mmCIF file of C-alpha atoms in Angstrom:
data_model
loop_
_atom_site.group_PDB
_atom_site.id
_atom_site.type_symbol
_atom_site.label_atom_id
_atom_site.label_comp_id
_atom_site.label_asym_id
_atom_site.label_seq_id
_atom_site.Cartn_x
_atom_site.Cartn_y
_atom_site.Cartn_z
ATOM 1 C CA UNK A 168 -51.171 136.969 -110.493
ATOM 2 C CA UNK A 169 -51.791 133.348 -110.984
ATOM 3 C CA UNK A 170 -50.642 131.034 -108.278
ATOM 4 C CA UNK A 171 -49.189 127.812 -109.355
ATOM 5 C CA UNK A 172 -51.952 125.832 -108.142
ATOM 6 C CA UNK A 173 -54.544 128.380 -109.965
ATOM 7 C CA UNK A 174 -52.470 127.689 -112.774
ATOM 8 C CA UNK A 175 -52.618 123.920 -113.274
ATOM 9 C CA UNK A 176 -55.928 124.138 -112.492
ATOM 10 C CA UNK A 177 -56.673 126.597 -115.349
ATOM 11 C CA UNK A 178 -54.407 124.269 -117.629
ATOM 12 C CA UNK A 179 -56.507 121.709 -116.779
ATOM 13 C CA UNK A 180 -60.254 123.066 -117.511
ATOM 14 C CA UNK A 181 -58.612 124.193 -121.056
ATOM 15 C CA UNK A 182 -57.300 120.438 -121.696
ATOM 16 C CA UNK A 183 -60.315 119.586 -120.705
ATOM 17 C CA UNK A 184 -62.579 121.636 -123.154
ATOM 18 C CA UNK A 185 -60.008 120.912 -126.059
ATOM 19 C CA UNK A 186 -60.523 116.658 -124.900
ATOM 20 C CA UNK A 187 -63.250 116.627 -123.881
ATOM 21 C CA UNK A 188 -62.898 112.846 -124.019
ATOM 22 C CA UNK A 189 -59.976 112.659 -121.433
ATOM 23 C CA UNK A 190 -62.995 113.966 -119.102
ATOM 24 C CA UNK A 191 -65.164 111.841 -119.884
ATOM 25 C CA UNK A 192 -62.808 108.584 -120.415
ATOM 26 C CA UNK A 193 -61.325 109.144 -116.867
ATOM 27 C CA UNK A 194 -65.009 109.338 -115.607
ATOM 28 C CA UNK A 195 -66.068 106.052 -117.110
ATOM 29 C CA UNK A 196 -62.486 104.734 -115.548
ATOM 30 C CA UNK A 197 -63.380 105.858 -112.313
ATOM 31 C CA UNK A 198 -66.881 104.551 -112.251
ATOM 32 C CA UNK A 199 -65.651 101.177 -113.722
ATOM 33 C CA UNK A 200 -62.999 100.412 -111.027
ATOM 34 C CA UNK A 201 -65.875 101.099 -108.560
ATOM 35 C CA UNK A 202 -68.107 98.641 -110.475
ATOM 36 C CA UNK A 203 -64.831 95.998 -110.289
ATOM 37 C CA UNK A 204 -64.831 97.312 -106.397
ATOM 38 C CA UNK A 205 -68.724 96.348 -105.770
ATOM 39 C CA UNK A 206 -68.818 93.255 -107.512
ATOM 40 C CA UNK A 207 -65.623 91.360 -105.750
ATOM 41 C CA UNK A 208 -66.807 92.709 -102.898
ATOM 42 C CA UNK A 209 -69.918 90.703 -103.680
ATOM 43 C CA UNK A 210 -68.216 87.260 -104.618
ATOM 44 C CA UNK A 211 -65.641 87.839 -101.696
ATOM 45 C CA UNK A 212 -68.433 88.021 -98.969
ATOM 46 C CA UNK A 213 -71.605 86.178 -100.212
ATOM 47 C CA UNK A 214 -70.584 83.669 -103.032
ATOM 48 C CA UNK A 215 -70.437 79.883 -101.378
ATOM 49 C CA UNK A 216 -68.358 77.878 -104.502
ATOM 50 C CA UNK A 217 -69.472 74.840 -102.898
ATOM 51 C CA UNK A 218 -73.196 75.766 -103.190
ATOM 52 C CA UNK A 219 -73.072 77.994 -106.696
ATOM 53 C CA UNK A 220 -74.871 80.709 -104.907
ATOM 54 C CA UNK A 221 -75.042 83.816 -102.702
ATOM 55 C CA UNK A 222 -75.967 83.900 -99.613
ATOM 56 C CA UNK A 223 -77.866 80.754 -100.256
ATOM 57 C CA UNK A 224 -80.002 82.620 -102.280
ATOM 58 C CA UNK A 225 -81.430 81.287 -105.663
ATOM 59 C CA UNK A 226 -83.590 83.575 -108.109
ATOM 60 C CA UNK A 227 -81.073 86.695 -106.721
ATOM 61 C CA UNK A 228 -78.472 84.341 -107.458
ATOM 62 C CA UNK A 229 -79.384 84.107 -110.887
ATOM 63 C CA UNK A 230 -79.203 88.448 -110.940
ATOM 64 C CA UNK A 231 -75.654 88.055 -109.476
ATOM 65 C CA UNK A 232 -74.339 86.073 -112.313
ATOM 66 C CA UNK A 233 -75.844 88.233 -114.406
ATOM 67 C CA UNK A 234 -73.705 90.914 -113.248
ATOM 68 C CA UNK A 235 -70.862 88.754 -113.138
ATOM 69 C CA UNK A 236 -71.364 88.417 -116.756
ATOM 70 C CA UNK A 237 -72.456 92.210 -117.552
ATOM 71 C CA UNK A 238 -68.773 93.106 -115.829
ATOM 72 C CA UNK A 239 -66.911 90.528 -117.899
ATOM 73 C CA UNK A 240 -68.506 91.608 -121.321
ATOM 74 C CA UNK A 241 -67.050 94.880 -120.200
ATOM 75 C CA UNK A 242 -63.150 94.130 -118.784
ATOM 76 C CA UNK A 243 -61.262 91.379 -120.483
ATOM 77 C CA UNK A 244 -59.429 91.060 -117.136
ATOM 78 C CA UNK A 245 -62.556 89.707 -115.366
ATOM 79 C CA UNK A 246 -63.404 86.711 -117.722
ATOM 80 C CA UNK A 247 -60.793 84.063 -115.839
ATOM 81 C CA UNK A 248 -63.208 85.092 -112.951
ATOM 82 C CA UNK A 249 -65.959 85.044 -114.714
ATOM 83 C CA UNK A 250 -65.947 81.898 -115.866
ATOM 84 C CA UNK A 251 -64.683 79.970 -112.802
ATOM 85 C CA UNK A 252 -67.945 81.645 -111.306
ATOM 86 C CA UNK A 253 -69.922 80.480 -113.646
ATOM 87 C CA UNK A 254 -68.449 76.755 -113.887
ATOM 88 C CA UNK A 255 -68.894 75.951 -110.224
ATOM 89 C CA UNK A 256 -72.623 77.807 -110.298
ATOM 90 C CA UNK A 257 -73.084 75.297 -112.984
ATOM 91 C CA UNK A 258 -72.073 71.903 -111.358
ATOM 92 C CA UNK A 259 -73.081 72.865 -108.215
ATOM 93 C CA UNK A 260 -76.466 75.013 -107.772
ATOM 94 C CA UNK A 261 -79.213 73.218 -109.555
ATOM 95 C CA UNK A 262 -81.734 71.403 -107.554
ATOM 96 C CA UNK A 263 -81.305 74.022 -104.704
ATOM 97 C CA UNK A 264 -84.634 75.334 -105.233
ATOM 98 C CA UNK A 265 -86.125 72.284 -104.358
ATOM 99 C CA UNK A 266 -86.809 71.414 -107.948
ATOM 100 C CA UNK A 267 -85.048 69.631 -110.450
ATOM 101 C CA UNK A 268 -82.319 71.140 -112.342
ATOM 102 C CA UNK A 269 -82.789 74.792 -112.661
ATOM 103 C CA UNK A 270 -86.252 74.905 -112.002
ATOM 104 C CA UNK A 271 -89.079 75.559 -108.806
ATOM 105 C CA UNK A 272 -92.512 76.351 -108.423
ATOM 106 C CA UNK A 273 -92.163 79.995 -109.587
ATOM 107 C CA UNK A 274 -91.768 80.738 -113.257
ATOM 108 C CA UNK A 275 -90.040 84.397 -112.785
ATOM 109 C CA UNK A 276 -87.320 82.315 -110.689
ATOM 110 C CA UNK A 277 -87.192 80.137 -113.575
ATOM 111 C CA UNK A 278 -86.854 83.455 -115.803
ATOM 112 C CA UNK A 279 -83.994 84.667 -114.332
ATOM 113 C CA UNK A 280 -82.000 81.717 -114.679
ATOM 114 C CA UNK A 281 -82.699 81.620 -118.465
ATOM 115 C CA UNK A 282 -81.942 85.109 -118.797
ATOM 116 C CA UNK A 283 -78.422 84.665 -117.091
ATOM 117 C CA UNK A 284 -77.517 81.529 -118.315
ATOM 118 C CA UNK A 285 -77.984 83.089 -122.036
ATOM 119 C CA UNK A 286 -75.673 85.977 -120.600
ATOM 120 C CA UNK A 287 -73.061 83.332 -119.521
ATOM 121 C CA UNK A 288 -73.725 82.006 -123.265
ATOM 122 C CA UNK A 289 -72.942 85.267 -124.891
ATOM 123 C CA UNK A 290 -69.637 85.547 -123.234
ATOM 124 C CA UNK A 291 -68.416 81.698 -123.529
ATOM 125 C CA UNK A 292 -70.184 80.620 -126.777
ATOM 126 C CA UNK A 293 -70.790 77.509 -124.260
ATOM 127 C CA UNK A 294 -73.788 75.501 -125.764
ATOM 128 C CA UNK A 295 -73.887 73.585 -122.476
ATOM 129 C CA UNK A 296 -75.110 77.292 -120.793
ATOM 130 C CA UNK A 297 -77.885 77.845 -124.264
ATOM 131 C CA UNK A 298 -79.060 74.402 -123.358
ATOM 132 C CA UNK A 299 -79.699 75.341 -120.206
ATOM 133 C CA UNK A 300 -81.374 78.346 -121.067
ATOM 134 C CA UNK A 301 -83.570 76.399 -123.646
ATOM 135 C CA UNK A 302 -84.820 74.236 -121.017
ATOM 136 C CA UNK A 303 -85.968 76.127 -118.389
ATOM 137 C CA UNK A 304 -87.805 78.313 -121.106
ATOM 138 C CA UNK A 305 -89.123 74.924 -121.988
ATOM 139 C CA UNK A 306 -90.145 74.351 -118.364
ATOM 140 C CA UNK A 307 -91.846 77.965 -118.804
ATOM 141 C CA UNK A 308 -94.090 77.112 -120.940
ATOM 142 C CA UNK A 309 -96.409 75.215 -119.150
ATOM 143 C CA UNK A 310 -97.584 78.023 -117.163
ATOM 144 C CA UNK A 311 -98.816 79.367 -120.121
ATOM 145 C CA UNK A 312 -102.762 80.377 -120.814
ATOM 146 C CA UNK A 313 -103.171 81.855 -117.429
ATOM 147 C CA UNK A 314 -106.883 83.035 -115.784
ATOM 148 C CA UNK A 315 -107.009 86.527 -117.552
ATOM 149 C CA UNK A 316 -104.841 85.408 -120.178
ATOM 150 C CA UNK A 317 -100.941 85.615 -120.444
ATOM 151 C CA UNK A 318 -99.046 83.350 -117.858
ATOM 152 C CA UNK A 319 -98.994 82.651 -114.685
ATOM 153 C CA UNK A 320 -96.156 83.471 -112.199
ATOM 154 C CA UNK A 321 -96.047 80.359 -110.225
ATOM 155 C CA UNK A 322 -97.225 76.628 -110.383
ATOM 156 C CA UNK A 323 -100.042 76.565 -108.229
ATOM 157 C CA UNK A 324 -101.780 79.158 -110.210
ATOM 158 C CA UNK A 325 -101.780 81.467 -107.852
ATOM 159 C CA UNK A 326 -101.179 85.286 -109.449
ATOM 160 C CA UNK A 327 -100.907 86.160 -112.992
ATOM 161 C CA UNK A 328 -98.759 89.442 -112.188
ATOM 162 C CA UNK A 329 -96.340 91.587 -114.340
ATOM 163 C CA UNK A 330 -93.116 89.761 -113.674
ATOM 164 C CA UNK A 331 -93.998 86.535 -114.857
ATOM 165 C CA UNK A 332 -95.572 87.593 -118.081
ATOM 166 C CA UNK A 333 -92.535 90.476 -118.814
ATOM 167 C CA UNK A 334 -89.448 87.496 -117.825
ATOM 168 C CA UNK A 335 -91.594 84.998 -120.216
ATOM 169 C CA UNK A 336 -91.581 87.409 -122.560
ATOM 170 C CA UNK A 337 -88.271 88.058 -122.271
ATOM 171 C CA UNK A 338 -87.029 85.022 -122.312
ATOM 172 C CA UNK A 339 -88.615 84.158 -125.397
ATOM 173 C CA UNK A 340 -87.231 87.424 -127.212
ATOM 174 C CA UNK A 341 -83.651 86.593 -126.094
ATOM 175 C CA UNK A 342 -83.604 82.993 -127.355
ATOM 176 C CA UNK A 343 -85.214 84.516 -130.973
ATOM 177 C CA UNK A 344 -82.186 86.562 -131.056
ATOM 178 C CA UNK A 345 -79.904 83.912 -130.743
ATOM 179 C CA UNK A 346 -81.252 81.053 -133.195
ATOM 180 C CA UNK A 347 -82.596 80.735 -136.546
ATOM 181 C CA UNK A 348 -84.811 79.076 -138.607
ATOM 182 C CA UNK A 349 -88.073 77.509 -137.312
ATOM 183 C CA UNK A 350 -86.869 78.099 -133.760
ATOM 184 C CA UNK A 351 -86.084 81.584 -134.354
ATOM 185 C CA UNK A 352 -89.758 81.829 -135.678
ATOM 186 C CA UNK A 353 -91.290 80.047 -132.693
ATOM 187 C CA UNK A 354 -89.902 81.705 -129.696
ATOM 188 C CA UNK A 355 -90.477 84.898 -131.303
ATOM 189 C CA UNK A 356 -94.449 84.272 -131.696
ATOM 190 C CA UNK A 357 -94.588 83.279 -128.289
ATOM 191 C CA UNK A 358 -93.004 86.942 -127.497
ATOM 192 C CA UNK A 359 -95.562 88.447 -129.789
ATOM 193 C CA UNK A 360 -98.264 86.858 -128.594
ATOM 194 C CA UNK A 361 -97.222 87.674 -124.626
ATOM 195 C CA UNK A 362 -96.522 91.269 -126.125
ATOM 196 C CA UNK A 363 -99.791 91.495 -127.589
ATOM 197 C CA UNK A 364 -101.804 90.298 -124.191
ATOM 198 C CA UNK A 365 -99.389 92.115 -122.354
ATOM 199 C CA UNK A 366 -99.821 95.768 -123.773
ATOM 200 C CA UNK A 367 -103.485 94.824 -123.954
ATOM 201 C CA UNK A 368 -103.862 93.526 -120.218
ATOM 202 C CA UNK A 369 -104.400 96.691 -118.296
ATOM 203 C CA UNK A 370 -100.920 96.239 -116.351
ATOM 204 C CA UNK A 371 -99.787 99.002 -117.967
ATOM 205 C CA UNK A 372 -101.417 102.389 -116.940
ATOM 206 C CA UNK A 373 -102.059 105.642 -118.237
ATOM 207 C CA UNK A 374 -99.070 106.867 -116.918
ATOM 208 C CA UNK A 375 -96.832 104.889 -118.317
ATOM 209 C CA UNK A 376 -96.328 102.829 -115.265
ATOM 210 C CA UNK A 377 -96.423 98.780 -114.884
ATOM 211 C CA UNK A 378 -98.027 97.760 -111.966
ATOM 212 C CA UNK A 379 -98.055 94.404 -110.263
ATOM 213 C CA UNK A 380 -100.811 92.238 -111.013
ATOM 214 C CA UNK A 381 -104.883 91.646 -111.970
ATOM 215 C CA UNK A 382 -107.610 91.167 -110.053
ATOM 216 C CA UNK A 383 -107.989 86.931 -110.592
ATOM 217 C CA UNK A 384 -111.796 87.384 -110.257
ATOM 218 C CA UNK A 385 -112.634 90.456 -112.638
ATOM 219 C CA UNK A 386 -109.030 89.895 -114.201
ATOM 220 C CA UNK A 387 -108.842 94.146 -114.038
ATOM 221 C CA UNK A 388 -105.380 96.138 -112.747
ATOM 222 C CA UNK A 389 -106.079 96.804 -109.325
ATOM 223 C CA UNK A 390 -104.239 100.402 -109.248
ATOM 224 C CA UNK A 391 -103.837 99.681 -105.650
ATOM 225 C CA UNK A 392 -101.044 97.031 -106.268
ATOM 226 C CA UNK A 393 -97.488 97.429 -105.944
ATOM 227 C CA UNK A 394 -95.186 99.421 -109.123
ATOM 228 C CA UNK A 395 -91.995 97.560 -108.282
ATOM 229 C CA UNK A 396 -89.367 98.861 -110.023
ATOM 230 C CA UNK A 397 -88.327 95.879 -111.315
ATOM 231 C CA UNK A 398 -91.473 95.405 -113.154
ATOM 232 C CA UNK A 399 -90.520 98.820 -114.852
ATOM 233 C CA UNK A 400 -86.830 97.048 -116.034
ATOM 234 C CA UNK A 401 -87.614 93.669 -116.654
ATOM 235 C CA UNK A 402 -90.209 94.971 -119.880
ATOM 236 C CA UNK A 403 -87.552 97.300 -121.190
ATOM 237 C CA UNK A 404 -85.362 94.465 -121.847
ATOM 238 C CA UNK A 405 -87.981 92.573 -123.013
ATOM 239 C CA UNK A 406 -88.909 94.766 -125.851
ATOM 240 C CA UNK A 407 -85.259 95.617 -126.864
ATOM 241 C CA UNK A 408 -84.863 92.247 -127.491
ATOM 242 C CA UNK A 409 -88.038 92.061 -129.691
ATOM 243 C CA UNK A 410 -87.100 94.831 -131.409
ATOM 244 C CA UNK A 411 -83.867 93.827 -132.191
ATOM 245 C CA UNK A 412 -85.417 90.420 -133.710
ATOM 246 C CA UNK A 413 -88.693 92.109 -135.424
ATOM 247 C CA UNK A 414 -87.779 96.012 -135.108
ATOM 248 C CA UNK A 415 -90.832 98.134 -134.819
ATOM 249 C CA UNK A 416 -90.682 101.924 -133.411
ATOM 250 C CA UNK A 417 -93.357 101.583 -130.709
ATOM 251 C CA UNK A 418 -91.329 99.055 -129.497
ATOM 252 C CA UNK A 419 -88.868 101.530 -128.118
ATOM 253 C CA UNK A 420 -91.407 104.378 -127.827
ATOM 254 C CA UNK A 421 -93.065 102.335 -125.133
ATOM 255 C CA UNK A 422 -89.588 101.293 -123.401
ATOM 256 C CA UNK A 423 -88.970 105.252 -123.175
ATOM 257 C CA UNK A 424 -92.508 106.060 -122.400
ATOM 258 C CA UNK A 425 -91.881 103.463 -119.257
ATOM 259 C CA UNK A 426 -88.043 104.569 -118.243
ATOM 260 C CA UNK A 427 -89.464 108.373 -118.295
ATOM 261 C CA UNK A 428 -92.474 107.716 -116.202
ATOM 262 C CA UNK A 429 -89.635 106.205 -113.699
ATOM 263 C CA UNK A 430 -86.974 108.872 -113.703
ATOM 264 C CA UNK A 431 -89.912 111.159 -113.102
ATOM 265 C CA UNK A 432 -92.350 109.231 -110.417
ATOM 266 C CA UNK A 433 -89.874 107.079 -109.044
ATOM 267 C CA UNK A 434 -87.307 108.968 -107.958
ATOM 268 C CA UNK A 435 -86.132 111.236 -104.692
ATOM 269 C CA UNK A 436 -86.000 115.142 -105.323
ATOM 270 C CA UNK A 437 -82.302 114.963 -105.623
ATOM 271 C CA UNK A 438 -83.640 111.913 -108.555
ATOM 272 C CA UNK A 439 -81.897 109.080 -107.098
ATOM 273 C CA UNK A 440 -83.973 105.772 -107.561
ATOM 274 C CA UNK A 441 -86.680 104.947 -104.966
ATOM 275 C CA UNK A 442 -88.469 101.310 -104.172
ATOM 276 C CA UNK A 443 -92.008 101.167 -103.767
ATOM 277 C CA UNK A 444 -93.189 102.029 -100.647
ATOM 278 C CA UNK A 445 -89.980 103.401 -99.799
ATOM 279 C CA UNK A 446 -87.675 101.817 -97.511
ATOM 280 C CA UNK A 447 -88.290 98.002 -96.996
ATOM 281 C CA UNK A 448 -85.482 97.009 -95.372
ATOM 282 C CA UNK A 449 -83.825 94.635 -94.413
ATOM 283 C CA UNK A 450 -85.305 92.700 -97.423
ATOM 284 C CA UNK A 451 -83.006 90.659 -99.877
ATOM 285 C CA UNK A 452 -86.152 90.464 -102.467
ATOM 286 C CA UNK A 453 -86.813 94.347 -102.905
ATOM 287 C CA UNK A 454 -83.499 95.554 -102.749
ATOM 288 C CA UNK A 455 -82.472 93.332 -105.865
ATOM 289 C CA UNK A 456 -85.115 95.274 -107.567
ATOM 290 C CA UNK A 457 -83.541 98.495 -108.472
ATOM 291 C CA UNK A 458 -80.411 96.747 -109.939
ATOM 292 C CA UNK A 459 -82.802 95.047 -113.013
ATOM 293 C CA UNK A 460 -84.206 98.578 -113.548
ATOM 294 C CA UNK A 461 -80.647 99.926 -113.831
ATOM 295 C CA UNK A 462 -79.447 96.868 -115.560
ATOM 296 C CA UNK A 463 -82.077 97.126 -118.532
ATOM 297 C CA UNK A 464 -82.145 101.207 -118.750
ATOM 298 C CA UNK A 465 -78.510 100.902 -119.518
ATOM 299 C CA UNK A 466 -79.797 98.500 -122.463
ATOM 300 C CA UNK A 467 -82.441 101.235 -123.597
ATOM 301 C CA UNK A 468 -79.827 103.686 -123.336
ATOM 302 C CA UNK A 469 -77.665 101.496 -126.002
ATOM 303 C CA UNK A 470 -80.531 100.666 -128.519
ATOM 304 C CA UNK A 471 -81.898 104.817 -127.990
ATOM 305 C CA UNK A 472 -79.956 107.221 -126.560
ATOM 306 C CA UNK A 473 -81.213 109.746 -124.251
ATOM 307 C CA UNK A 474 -79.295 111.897 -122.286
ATOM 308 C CA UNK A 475 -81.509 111.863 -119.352
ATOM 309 C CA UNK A 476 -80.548 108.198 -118.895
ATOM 310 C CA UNK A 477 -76.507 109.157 -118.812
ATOM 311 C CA UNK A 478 -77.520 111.536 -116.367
ATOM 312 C CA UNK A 479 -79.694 109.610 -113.766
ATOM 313 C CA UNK A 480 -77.206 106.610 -113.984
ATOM 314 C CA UNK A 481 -74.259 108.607 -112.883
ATOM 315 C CA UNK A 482 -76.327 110.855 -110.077
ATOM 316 C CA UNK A 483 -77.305 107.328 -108.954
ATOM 317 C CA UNK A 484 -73.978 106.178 -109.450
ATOM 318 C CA UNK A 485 -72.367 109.319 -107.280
ATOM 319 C CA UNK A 486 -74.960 109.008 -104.901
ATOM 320 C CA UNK A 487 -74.705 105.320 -103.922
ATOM 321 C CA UNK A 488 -71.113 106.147 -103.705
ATOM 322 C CA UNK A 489 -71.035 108.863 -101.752
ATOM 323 C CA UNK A 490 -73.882 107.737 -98.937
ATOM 324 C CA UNK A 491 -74.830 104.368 -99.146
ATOM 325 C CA UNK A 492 -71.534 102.580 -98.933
ATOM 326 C CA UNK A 493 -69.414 101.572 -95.788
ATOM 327 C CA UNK A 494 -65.735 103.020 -97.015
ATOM 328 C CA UNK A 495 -64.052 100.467 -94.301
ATOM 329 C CA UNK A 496 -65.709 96.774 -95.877
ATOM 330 C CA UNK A 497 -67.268 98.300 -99.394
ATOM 331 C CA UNK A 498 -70.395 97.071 -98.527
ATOM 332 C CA UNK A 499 -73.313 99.156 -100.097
ATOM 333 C CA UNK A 500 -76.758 98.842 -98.463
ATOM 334 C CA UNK A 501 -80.184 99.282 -100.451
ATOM 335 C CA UNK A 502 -81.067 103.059 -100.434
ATOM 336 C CA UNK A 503 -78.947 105.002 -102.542
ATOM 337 C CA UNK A 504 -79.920 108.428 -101.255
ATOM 338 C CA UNK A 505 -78.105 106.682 -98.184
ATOM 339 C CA UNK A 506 -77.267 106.561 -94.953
ATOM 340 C CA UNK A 507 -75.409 103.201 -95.124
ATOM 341 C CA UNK A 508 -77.444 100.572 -93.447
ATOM 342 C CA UNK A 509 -78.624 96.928 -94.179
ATOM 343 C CA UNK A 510 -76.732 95.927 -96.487
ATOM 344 C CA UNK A 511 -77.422 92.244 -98.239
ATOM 345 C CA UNK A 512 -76.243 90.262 -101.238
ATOM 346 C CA UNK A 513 -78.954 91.784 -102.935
ATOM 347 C CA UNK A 514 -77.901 95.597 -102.551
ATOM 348 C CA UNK A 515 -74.556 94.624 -103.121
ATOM 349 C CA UNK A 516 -75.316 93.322 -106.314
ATOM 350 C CA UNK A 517 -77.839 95.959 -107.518
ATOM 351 C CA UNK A 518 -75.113 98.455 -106.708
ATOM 352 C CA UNK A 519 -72.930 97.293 -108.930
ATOM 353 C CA UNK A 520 -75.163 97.093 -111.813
ATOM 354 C CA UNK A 521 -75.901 100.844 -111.390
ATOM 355 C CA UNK A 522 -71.634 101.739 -110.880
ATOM 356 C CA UNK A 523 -71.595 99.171 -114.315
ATOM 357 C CA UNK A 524 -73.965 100.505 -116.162
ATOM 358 C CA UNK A 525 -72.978 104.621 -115.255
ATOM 359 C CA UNK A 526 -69.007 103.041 -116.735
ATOM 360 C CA UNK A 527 -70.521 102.324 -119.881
ATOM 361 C CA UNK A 528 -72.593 105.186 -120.731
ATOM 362 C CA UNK A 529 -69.892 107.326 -119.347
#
């Protein structure tokens, strides 16, 4: 005989395979309020109004807005915040590189605050925040025709390496998107043209995996070099927006062939996200770098479904959850797999892009 607990519960599982939505609805509910959780836990302990940043941090500061934005796009009740964030990152932040306006010696840095800014864009329809974008891609530009070909990651010409070629890229893709006419045309053959050194470049290996950089003197991968998995994200995005401006299938094909060579190299036996080299902490720079991978898979995910992306965003999702967040402050340090430990602005925020982006593939 049925207890009444045994009962519910057996009331439940059949609501459950009749709705199968209610399941999956709640789940997306639950993951989303943790997402809200993470991120004003964020703002609440490392964003400085006075300074526009976090933690006095600049190019992570740029991936923090982003996520600002991401969350807003998503929850109506988070735009007021949104946009207060975004006005006093405005006035305030530029020239805190030691550069003018939003730009330093490194062109990634440079990349990421084009890339938000256009986020910030999306949700506003602000032309002030396009402007912005428009100039540091302007700024960009000059590090163009690198040694080796493609572009160079900083000023003094010191690297030509994955992320500055894939955020250049990228960059250029997302402003194609969002104009027309001869500028539509121009910033998309400057993504062709980095697509076509890019795929051509070596950086790319017969795995399926970007690595870092080339060799400056033979201009050759050196397969000794770092496969950040940021470098893995950033090119996703990159050719999702090209796609959606000029589609072409291997577009995609080579975003999946990249996001599978991750979920199945990259990750822990339980298949919760990894760094390179494993644990590097405490280090604001590679702890940021899992929340771009996350951020842009949940892109691929949207332009090409694939269940294997729902399913390693919410294990990754559970399991930063579960072990790698302090219940008593919410903090949430950089290795998901846990324990809780070292946590910075930059695991905070690469946290919540994972809870975010397991909410809307949920």
């Amino acid at each position: 005989m049925f207890s009444r607990r045994a009962l519910l519960v057996e009331l439940l599982l059949l609501a459950i395979q009749a709705f199968p939505s209610i399941a999956l609805d709640s789940r997306a509910a639950s993951y989303m309020d943790n997402a809200m959780n993470a991120t004003d836990v964020l703002n609440n302990v490392y964003y400085n109004s006075g300074t526009g940043l976090w933690n006095n941090l600049w190019w992570n500061s740029a991936n923090a807005l982003t996520v600002v934005a991401d969350l807003a796009k998503a929850s109506s009740a988070y735009v007021n915040t949104a946009e207060g964030i975004f006005a006093s990152t405005f006035q305030n932040a530029p020239g805190r590189a030691k550069g003018p306006g939003w730009t330093d010696n490194y062109y990634d840095d440079e990349g990421w605050w084009a890339l938000a800014w256009l986020d910030a864009f999306d949700l506003t329809s602000n032309q002030t925040y396009f402007g912005a974008a428009v100039g540091i891609y302007n700024d960009m530009q000059t590090g163009n025709n690198a040694t080796c070909g493609g572009h160079w990651w900083d000023k003094p010409h010191s690297q030509n390496n994955a992320i500055g070629n894939e955020l250049y890229m990228s960059v250029a893709a997302h402003l194609a998107e969002r104009t027309s006419g001869d500028d539509r045309t121009g910033f998309l053959n400057d993504a062709l043209r980095e697509w076509n050194w890019f795929k051509n470049s070596g950086l790319i290996d017969s795995n399926n995996t970007v690595h870092d950089g080339l060799n400056l003197t033979t201009c050759q991968l050196n397969y000794n070099s770092t496969t950040w998995t940021y470098i893995q994200g950033v090119i996703l995005g990159a050719l999702i927006s090209l796609n959606n401006v000029q589609s072409d299938p291997s577009y995609l094909q080579t975003a999946s062939n990249i996001a599978h060579a991750v979920l199945t190299h990259m990750v822990d036996s339980n298949g919760i996200l990894i760094e390179w080299g494993g644990s590097l902490t405490p280090d604001e720079n590679a702890s940021q770098f899992k929340g771009v991978f996350v951020r842009n898979l949940l892109l691929l995910q949207q332009a090409q479904p694939d269940d294997a992306y729902v399913s390693f965003l919410q294990n990754n999702a559970d399991g930063l959850w579960a072990n790698a967040r302090d219940a008593a402050t919410g903090l949430i340090g950089p290795d998901w797999q846990g324990p809780y430990e070292d946590n910075g602005m930059s695991s905070q925020n690469s946290a919540a892009s994972c809870l975010l982006a397991a909410a809307l593939i949920s």
